[in-house]
Short mmCIF file of C-alpha atoms in Angstrom, two decimals:
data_model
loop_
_atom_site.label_atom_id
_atom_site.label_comp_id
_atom_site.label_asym_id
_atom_site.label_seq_id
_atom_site.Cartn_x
_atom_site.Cartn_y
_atom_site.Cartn_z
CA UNK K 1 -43.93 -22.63 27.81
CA UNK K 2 -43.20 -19.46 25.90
CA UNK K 3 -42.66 -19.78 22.19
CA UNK K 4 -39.52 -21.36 20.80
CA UNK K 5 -36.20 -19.00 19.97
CA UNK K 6 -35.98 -19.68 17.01
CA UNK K 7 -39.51 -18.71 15.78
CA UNK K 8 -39.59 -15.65 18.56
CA UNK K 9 -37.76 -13.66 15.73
CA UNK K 10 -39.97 -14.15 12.48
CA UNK K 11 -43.07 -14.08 14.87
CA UNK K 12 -42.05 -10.87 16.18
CA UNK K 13 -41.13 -9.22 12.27
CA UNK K 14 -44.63 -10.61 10.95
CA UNK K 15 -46.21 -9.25 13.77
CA UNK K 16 -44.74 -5.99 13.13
CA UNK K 17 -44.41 -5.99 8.97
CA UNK K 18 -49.01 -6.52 9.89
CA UNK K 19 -48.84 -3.30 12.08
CA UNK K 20 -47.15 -1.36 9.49
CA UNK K 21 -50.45 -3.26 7.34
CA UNK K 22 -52.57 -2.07 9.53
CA UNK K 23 -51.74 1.55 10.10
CA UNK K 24 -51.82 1.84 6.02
CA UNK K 25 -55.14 0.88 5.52
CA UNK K 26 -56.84 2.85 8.28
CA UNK K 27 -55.10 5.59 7.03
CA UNK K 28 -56.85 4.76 3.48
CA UNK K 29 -60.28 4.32 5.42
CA UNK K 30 -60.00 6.95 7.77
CA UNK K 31 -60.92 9.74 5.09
CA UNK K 32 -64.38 7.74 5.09
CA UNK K 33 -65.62 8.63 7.69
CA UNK K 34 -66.46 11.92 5.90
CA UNK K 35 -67.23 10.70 2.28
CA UNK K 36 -69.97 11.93 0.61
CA UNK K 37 -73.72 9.59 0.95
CA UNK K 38 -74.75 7.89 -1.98
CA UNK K 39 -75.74 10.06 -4.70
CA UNK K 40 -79.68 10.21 -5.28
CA UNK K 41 -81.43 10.28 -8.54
CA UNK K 42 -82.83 13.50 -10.12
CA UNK K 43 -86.17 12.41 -11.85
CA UNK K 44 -86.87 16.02 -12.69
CA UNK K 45 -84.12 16.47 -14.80
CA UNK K 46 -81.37 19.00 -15.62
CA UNK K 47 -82.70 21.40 -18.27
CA UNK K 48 -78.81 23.54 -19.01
CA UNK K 49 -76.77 21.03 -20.39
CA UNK K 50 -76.08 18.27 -23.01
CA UNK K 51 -75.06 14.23 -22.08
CA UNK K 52 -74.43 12.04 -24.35
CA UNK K 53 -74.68 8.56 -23.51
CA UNK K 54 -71.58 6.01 -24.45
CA UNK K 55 -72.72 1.97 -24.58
CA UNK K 56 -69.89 -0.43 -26.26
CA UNK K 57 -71.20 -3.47 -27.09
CA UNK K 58 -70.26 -7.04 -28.28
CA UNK K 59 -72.39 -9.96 -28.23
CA UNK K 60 -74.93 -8.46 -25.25
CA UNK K 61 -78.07 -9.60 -26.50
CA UNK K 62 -78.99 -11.29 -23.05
CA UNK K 63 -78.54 -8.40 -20.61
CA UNK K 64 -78.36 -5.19 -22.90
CA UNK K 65 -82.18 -4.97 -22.57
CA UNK K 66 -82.76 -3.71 -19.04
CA UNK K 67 -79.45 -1.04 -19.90
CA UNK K 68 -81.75 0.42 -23.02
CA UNK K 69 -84.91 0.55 -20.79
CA UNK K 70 -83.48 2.62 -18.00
CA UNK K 71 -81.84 5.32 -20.54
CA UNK K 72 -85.39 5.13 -22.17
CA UNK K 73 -86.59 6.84 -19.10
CA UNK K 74 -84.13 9.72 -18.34
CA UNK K 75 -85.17 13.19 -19.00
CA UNK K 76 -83.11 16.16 -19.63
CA UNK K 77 -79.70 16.73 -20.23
CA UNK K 78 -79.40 12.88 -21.64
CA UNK K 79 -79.79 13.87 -25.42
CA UNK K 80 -78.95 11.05 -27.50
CA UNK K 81 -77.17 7.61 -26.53
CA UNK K 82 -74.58 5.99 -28.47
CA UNK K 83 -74.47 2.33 -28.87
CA UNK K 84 -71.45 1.74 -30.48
CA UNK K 85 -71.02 -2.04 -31.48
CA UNK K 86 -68.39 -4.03 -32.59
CA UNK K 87 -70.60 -6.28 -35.63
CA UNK K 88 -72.62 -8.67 -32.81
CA UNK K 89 -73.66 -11.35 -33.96
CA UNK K 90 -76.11 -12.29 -30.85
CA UNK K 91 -79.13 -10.32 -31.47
CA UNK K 92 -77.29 -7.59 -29.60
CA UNK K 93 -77.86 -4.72 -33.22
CA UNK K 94 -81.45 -6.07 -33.42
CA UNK K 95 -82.47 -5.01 -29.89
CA UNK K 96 -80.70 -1.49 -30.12
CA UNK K 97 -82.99 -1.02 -33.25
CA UNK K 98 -85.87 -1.36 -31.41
CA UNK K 99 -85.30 0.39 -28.87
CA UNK K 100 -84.20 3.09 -31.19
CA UNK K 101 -87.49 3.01 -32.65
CA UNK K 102 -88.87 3.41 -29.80
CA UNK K 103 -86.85 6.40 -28.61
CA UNK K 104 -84.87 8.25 -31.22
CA UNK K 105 -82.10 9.95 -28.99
CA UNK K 106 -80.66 6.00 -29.23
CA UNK K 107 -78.63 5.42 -32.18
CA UNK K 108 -76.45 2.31 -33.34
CA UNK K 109 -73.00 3.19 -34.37
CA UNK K 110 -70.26 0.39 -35.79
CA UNK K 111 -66.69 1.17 -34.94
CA UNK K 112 -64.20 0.65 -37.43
CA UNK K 113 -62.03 -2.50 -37.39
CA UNK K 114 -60.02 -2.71 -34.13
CA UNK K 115 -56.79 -0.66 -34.78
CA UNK K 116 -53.63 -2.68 -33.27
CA UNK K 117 -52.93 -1.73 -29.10
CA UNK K 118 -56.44 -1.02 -28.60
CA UNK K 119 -58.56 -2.42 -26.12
CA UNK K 120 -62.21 -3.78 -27.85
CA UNK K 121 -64.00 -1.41 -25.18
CA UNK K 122 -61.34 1.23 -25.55
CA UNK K 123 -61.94 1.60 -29.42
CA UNK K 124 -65.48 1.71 -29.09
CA UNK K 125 -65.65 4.45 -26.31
CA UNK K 126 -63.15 6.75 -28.67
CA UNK K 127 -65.42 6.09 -31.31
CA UNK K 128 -68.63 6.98 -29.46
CA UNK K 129 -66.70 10.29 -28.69
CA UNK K 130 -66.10 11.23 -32.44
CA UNK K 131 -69.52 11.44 -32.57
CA UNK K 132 -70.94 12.47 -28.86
CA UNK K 133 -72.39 16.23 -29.61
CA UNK K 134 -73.39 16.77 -25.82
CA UNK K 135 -70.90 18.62 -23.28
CA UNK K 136 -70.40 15.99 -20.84
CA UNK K 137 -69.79 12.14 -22.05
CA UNK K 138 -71.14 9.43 -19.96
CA UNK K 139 -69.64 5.87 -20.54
CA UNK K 140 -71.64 2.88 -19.27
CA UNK K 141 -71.28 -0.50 -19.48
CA UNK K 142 -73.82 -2.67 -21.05
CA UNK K 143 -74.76 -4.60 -18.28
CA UNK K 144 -75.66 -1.60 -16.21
CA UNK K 145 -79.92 -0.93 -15.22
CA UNK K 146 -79.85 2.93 -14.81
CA UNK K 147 -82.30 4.22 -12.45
CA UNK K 148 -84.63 6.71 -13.90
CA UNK K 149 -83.25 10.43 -12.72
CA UNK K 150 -79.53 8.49 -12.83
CA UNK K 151 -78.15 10.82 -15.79
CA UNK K 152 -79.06 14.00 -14.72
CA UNK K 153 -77.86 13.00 -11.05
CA UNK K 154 -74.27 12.29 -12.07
CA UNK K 155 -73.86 15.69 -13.68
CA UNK K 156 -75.53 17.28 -11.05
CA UNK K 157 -72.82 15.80 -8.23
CA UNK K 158 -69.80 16.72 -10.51
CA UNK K 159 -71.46 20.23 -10.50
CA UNK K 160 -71.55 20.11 -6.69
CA UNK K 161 -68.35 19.27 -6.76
CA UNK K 162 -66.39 21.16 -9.11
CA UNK K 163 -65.23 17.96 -11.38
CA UNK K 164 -64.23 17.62 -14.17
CA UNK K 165 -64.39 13.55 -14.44
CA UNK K 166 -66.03 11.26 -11.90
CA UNK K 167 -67.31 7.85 -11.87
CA UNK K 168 -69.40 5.48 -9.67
CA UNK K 169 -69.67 2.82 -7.94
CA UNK K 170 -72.65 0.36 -8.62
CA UNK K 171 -75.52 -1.75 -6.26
CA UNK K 172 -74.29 -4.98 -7.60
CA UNK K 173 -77.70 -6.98 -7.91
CA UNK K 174 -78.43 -10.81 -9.04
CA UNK K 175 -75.47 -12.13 -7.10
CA UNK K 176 -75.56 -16.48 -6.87
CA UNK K 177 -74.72 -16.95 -3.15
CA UNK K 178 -71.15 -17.93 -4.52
CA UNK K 179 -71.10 -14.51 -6.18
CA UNK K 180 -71.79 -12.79 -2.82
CA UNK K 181 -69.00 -15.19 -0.43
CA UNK K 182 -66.12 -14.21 -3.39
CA UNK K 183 -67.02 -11.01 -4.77
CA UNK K 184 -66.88 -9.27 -1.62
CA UNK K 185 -63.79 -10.07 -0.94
CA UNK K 186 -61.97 -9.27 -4.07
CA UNK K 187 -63.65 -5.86 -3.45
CA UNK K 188 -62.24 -4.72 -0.21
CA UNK K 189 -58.60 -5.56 -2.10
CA UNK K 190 -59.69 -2.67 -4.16
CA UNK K 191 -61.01 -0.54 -0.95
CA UNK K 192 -57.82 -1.30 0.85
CA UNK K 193 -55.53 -0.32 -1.94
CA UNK K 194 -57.20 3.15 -3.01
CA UNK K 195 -59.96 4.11 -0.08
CA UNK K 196 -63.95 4.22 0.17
CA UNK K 197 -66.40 5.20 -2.89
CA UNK K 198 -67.07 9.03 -1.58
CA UNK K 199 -63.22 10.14 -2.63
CA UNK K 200 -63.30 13.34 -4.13
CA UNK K 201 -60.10 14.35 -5.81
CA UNK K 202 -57.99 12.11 -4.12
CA UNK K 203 -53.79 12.19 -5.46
CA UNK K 204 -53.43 11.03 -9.07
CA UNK K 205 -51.64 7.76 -7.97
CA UNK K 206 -55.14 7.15 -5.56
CA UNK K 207 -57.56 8.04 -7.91
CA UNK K 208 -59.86 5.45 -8.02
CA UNK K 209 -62.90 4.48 -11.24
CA UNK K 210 -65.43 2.85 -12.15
CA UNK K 211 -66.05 1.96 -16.22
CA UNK K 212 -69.77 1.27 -15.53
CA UNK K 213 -70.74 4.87 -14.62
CA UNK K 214 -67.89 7.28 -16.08
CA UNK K 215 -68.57 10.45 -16.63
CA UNK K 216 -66.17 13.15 -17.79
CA UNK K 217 -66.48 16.83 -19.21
CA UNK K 218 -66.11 16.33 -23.51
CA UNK K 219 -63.77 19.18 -24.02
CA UNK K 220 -61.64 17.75 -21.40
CA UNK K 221 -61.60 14.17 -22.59
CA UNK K 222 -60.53 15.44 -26.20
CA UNK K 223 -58.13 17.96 -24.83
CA UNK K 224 -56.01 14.99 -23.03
CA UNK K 225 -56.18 12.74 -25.90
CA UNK K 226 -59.74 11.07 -25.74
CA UNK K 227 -59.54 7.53 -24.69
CA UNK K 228 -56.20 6.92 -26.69
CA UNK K 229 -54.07 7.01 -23.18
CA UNK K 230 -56.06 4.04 -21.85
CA UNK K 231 -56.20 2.22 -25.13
CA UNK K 232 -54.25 -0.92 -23.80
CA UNK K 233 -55.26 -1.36 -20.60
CA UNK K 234 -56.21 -4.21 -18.70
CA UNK K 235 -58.33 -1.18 -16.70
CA UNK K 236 -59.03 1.37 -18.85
CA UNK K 237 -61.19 3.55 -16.36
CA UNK K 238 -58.45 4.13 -13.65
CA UNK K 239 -55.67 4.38 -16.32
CA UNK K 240 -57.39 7.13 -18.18
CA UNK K 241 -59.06 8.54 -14.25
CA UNK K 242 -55.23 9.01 -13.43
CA UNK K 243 -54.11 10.45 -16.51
CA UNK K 244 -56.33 13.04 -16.09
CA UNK K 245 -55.75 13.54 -12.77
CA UNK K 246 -52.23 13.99 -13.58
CA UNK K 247 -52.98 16.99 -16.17
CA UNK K 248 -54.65 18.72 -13.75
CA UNK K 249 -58.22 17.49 -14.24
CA UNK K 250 -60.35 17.51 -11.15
CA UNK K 251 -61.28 13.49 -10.87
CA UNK K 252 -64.00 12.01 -8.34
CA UNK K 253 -65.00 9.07 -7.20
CA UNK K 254 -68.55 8.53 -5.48
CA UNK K 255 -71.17 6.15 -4.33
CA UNK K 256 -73.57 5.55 -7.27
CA UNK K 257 -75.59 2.62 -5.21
CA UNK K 258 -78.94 4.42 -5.97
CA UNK K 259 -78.46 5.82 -9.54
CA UNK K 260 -77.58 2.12 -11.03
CA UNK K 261 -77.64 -1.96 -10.37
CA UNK K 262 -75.27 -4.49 -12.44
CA UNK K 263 -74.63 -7.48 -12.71
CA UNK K 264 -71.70 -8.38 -14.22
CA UNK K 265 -70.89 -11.80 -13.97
CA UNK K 266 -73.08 -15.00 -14.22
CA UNK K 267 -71.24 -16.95 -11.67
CA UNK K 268 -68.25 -16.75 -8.63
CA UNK K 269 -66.02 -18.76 -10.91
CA UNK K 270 -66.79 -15.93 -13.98
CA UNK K 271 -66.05 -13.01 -11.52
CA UNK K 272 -62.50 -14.78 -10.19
CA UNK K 273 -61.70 -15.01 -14.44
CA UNK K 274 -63.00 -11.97 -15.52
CA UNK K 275 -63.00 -9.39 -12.89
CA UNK K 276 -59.71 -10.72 -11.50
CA UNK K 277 -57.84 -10.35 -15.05
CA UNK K 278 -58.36 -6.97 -14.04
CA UNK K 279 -58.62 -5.86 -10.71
CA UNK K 280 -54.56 -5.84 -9.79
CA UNK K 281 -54.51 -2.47 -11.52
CA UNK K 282 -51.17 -3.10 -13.00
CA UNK K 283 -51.66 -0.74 -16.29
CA UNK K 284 -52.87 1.89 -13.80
CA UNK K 285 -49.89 1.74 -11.37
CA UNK K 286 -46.04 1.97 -11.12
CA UNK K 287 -44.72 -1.25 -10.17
CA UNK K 288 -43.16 -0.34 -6.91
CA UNK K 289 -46.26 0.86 -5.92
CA UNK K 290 -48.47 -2.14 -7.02
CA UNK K 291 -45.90 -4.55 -4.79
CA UNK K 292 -46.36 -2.25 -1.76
CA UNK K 293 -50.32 -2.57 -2.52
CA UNK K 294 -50.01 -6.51 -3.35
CA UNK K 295 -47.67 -6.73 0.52
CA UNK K 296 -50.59 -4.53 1.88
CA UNK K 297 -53.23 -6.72 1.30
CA UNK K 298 -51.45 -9.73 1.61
CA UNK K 299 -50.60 -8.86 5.05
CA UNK K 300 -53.70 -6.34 6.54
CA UNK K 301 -56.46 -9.37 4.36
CA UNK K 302 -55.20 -12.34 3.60
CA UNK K 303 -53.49 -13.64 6.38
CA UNK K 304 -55.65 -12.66 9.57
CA UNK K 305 -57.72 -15.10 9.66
CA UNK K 306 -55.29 -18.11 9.33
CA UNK K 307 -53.06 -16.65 11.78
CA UNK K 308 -56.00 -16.13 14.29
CA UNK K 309 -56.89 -19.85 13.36
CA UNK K 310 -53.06 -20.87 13.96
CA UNK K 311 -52.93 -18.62 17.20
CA UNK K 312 -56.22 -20.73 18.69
CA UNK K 313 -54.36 -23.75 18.22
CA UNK K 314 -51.27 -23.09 20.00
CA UNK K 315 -53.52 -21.67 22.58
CA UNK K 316 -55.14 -25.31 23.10
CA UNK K 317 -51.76 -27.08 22.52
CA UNK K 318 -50.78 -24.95 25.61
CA UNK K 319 -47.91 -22.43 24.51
CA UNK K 320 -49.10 -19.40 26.53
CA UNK K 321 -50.08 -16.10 24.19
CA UNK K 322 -49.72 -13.77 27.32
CA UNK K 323 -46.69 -14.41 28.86
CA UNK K 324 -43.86 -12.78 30.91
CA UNK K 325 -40.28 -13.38 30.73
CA UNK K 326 -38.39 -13.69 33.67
CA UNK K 327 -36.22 -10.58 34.53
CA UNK K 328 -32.68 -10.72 33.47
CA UNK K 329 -34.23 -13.16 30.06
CA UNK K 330 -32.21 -12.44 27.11
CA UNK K 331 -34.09 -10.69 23.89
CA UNK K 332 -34.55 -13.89 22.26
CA UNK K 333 -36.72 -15.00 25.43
CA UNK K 334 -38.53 -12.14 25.66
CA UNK K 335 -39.12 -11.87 22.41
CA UNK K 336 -40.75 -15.35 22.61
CA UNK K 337 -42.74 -14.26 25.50
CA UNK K 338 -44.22 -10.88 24.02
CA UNK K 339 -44.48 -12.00 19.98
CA UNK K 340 -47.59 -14.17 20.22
CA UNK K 341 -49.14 -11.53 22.16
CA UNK K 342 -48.32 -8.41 19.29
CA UNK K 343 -49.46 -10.66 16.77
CA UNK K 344 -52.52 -11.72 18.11
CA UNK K 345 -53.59 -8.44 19.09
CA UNK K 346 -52.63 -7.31 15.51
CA UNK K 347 -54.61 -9.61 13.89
CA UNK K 348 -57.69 -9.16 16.05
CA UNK K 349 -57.27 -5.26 14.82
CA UNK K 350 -57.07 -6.21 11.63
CA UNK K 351 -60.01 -8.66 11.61
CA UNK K 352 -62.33 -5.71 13.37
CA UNK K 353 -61.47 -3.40 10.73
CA UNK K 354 -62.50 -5.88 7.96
CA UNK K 355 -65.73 -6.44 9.38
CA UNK K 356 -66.08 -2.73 10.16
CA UNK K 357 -65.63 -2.24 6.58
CA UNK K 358 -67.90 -5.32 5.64
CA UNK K 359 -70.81 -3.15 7.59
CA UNK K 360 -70.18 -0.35 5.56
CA UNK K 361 -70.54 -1.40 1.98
CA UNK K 362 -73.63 -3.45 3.12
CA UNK K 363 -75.12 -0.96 0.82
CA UNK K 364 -73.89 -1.92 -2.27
CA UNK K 365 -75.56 -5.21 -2.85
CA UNK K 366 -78.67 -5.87 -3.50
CA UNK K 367 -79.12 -8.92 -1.57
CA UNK K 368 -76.38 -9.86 1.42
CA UNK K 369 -77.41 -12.84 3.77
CA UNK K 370 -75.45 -15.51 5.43
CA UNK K 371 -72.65 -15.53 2.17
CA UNK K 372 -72.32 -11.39 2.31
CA UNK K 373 -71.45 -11.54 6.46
CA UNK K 374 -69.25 -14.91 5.80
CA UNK K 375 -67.28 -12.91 2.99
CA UNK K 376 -63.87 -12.56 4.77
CA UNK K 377 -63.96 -16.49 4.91
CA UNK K 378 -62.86 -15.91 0.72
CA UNK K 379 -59.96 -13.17 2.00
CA UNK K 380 -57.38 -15.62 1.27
CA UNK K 381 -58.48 -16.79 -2.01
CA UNK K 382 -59.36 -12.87 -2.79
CA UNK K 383 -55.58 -12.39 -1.99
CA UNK K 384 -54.51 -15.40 -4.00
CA UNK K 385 -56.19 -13.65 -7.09
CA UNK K 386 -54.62 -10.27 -6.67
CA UNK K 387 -50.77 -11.94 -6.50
CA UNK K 388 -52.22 -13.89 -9.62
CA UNK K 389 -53.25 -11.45 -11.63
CA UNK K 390 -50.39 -8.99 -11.11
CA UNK K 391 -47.44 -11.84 -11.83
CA UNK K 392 -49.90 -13.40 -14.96
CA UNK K 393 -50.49 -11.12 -17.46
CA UNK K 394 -53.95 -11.84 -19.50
CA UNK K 395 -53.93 -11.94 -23.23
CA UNK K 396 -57.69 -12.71 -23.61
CA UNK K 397 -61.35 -11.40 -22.21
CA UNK K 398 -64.30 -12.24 -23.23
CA UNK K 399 -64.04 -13.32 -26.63
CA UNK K 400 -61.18 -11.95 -28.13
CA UNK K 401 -57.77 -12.58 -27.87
CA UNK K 402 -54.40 -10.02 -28.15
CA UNK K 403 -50.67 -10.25 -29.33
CA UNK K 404 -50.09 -7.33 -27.09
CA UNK K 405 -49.52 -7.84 -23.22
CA UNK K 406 -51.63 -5.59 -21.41
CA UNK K 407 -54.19 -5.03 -23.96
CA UNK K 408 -57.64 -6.99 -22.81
CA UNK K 409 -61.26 -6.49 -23.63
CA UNK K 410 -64.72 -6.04 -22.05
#
């Protein structure tokens, strides 16, 4: 028998409210289909211009080690590296030393007590800038491993490019299997909301970045205000990518999968705190916008799969999902006979584009098996998180704690 009346209706809106879903995010993937291939490392250098290097650090003593090896062993234009350090107490100043023995372009630097509204990170960037000499400032985070070539590559691409800022996107490495079924997931909210790594001056309100690998002409950075504009944010790299964009700036984002690995997090259950404090983009967004976003995601990621399970069900239980009204059937009838039908051929759409998309970041991890492919299993928990963090707003990250709403930490 053809669905009920009274469900024909809100079966027939859902159905269309996920085609509206769907059309938005192909028209956010579409564009990468002709996004620039990962960016390649430059081992030979770049011998006509100046980077200087920009690690903030707090308490990294137990993964800063494979970040000071791989600036160790870039060449030209890396000319000094910064680690600026907010008074460790884990061993972190005692292993910059070192290496700084080792290699004299790395020097320690101690920010200055954390000034009120400023992100921990934030503070220690704008102080790394005071003191960068080189014409192009590189931010990374400390739980980056550059690949050798990696510094002179990302200048060369925003020189190929014409940017003036541009950031990318990592080879996340060392996933737990957990890490690798969540993190996934909580990624393609990201790629749904703002497009593909590849992007190359996408609209201000688009831009997308990435703190890990941020590089970004000095004379431009200090013309706009430095870091300052991003000083409270939850995520300081697309806040500050937009600002820039809006002041004219010419802002990139591309695929950095062979210039660096991280790993961020130790666990699934770290990434869902930490990342997802983070990742709804709120300080980077107007609100309007972020609840169009939040519906988007909602709708085109975190409800497919249930709905296909719900769909299979009534299937067995024997309400017909191809049906026909009889001619002369009022709207509500044929509404009940054709709404089963939209929505599950909406949500098969929307379930081939996810996977589409889940084939086409295989790339940026390290290590995929079984938990990679069964990653849209964790799309409704990734959309749980999103609608979390954008109604909760954080007051702590790792470590440190802040009066001010918005302001977080590394």
């Amino acid at each position: 028998m053809p669905l009920a009346p009274a469900l024909a209706v809100p079966v027939a809106l859902l159905a269309l409210a996920q085609g509206a879903a769907l059309v938005g995010v192909v028209r956010r993937l579409l564009p990468g289909r002709r996004r620039t291939p990962p960016v390649a490392p430059l081992p030979g250098g770049v011998h006509d211009t100046s980077v200087s290097v920009v690690v903030a650090t707090l308490n990294e003593a137990h993964r800063i080690a494979p970040c000071l090896a791989g600036l160790r062993a870039q060449t030209a234009p890396l000319c000094e590296t910064l680690v600026v350090d907010s008074r460790s107490t884990d061993g972190t100043r005692a292993l910059v030393e070192a290496a700084g023995r080792e290699d004299p372009r790395i020097r320690l630097l101690t920010d200055d007590p954390l000034p009120p509204g400023w992100v921990g990170k934030v503070w220690a960037l704008e102080t790394g800038l005071r003191h960068a000499r080189g014409e192009w400032v590189l931010g990374i985070d400390a739980d980056t491993e550059p690949e050798p070539g990696m510094v002179a590559a990302v200048v060369a691409a925003a020189r190929t490019h014409d940017l003036d800022v541009v950031s990318f996107a990592p080879c996340f490495a060392g996933q737990t299997a957990g890490e690798r079924l969540l993190q996934p997931a909580m990624l393609t909210t990201l790629v749904y909301r703002v497009g593909a790594a590849g992007d190359v001056r996408g609209t201000p309100e688009r831009v997308m970045a990435n703190g890990q690998c941020f590089l970004a002409r000095r004379e431009v950075l200090v013309r706009h205000g430095g870091y300052a504009p991003a000083r409270a944010s939850w995520c300081d790299d697309v806040t500050l990518a937009r600002h820039l964009a809006r002041r004219g700036a010419r802002v990139g984002f591309l695929d950095g999968s062979r210039l660096y690995r991280v790993r961020s997090y130790a666990s699934a259950g770290e990434a869902w705190r930490e990342w997802g404090r983070s990742f709804d983009l709120s300080d980077a967004s107007a609100p309007a916008r972020q609840a169009l976003d939040v519906a988007l995601v909602v709708l085109a990621q975190g409800v497919p799969l249930a709905l296909l399970l719900v769909l299979g069900v009534l299937a067995a239980a024997g309400v017909p999902l191809l049906d026909r009204a009889p001619a002369g059937s009022d709207l509500a009838r044929r509404l009940g006979a054709l709404a089963p039908a939209a929505l599950l051929a909406v949500n098969l759409a929307l379930l081939g584009v996810r996977l589409g998309l889940l084939a086409a970041t295989r790339g940026s991890y390290a290590r995929r098996g079984l938990p990679y492919w069964a990653s849209p299993l964790a799309d409704p928990a990734a959309a749980l998180r999103l609608c979390l963090s954008t109604v909760r707003r954080p007051r702590a990250w790792r470590g440190r704690r802040y009066a001010v709403a918005g302001a977080g930490s590394r």
